[in-house]
PDB file of C-alpha atoms in Angstrom:
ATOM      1  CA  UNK A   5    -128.833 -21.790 -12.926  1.00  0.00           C
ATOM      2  CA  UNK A   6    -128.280 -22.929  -9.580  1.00  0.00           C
ATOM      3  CA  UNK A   7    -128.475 -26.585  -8.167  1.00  0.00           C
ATOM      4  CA  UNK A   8    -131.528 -26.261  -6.594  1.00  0.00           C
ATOM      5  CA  UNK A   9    -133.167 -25.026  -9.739  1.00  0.00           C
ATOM      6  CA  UNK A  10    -131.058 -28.158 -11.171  1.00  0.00           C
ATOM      7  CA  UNK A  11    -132.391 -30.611  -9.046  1.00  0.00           C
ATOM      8  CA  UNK A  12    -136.425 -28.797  -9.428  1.00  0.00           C
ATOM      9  CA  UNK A  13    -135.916 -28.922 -12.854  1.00  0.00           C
ATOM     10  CA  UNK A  14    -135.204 -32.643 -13.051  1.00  0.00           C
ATOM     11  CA  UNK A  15    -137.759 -33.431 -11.184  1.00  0.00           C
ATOM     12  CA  UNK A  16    -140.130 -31.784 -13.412  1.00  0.00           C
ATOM     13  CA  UNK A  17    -138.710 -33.745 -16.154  1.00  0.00           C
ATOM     14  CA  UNK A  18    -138.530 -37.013 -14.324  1.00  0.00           C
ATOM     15  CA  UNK A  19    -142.034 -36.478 -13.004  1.00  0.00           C
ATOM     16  CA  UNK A  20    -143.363 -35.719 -17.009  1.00  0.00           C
ATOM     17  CA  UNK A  21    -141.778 -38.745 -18.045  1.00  0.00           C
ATOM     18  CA  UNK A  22    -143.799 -40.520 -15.679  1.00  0.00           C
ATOM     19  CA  UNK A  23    -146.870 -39.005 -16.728  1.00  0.00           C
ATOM     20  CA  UNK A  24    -146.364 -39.715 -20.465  1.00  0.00           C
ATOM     21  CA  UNK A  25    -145.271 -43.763 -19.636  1.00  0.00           C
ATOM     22  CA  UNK A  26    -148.746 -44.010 -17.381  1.00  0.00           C
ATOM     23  CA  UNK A  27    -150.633 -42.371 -20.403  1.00  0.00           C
ATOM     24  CA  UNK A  28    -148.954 -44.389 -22.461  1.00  0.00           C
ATOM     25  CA  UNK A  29    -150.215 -47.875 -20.682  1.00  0.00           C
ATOM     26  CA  UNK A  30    -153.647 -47.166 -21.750  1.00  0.00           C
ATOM     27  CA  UNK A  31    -155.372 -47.575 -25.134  1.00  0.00           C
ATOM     28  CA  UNK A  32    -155.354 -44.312 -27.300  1.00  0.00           C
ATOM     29  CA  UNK A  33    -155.615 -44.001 -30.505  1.00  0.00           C
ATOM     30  CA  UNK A  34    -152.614 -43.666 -32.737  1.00  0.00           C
ATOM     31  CA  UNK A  35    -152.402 -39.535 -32.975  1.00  0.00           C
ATOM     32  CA  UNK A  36    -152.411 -39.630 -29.337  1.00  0.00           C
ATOM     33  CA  UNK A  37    -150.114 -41.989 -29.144  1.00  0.00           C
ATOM     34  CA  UNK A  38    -147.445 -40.875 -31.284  1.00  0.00           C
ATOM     35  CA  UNK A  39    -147.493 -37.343 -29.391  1.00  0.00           C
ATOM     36  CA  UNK A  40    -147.181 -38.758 -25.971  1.00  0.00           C
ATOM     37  CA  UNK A  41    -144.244 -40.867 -27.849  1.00  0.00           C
ATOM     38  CA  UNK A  42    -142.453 -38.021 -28.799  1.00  0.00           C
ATOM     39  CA  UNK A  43    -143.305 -35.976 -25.889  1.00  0.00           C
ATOM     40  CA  UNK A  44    -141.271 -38.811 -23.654  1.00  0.00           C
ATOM     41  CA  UNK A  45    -138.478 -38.875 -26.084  1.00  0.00           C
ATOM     42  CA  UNK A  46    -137.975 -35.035 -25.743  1.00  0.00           C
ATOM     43  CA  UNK A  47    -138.273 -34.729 -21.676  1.00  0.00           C
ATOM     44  CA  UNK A  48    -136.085 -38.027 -21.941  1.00  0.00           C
ATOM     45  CA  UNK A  49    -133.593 -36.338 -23.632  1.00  0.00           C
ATOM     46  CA  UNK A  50    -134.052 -33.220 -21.738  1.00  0.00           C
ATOM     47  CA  UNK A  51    -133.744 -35.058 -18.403  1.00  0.00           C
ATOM     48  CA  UNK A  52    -130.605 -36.570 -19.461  1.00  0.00           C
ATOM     49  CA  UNK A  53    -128.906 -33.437 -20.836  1.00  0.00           C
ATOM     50  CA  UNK A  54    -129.577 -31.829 -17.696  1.00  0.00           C
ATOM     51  CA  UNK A  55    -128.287 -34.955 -15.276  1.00  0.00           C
ATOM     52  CA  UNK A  56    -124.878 -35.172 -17.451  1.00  0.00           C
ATOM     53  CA  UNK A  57    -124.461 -31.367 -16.780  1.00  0.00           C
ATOM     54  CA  UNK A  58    -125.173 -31.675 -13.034  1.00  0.00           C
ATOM     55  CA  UNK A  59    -123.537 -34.959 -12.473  1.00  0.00           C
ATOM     56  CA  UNK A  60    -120.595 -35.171 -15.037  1.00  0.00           C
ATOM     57  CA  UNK A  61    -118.483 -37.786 -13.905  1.00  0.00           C
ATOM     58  CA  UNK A  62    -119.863 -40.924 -13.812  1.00  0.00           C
ATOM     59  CA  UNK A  63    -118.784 -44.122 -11.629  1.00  0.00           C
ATOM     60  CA  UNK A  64    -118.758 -46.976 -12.819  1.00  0.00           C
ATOM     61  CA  UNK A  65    -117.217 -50.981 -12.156  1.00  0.00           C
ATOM     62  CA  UNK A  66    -114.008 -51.122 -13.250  1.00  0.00           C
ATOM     63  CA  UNK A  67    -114.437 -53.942 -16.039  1.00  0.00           C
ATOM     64  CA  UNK A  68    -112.499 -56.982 -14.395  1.00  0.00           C
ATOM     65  CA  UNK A  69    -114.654 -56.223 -11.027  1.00  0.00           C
ATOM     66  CA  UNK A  70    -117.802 -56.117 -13.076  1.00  0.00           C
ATOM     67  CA  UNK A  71    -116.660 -59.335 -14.770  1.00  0.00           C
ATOM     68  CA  UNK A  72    -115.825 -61.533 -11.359  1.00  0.00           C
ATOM     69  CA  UNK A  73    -119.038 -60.144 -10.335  1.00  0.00           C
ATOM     70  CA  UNK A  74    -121.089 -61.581 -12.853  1.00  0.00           C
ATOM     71  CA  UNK A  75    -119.339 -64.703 -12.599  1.00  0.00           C
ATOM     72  CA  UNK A  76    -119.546 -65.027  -9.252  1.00  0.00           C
ATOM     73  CA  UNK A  77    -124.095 -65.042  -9.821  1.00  0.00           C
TER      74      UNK A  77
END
C-alpha cells in the first residue's frame, strides 16, 4: 500500500470517527447507541493501527524537559 493510499485511508477513518462522535451527541436509543459505540471503537483502533505503521517512531519530551515544563506553568 502506498502512502498516499496511507494517508486516504486515514482520513477515511478519521473522518468515520467523526461521524460516529456527532451521532453519538444526539439522543438514540440504546441499540443504536451501542452500535455507533462499537463502530468508533473499531475505526479507532483501525485508525491507530494504521498511524503506528505509517508513523512508527514517535517524539516525544524527554522526561526532565517535560517536567521543568510543567513546573515552569
Amino acid at each position: 500500500m502506498s502512502l498516499n493510499d496511507q494517508l486516504a485511508a486515514m482520513r477515511s477513518h478519521r473522518n468515520r470517527i467523526n461521524l460516529y462522535r456527532q451521532l453519538l451527541e444526539h439522543e438514540l436509543p440504546e441499540h443504536d447507541r451501542s452500535y455507533f459505540e462499537g463502530r468508533l471503537s473499531e475505526e479507532y483502533r483501525a485508525f491507530k493501527s494504521l498511524t503506528d505503521t505509517v508513523f512508527p517512531i514517535t517524539l516525544g519530551l524527554p522526561r526532565k524537559l517535560s517536567l521543568s515544563l510543567q513546573s515552569a506553568d
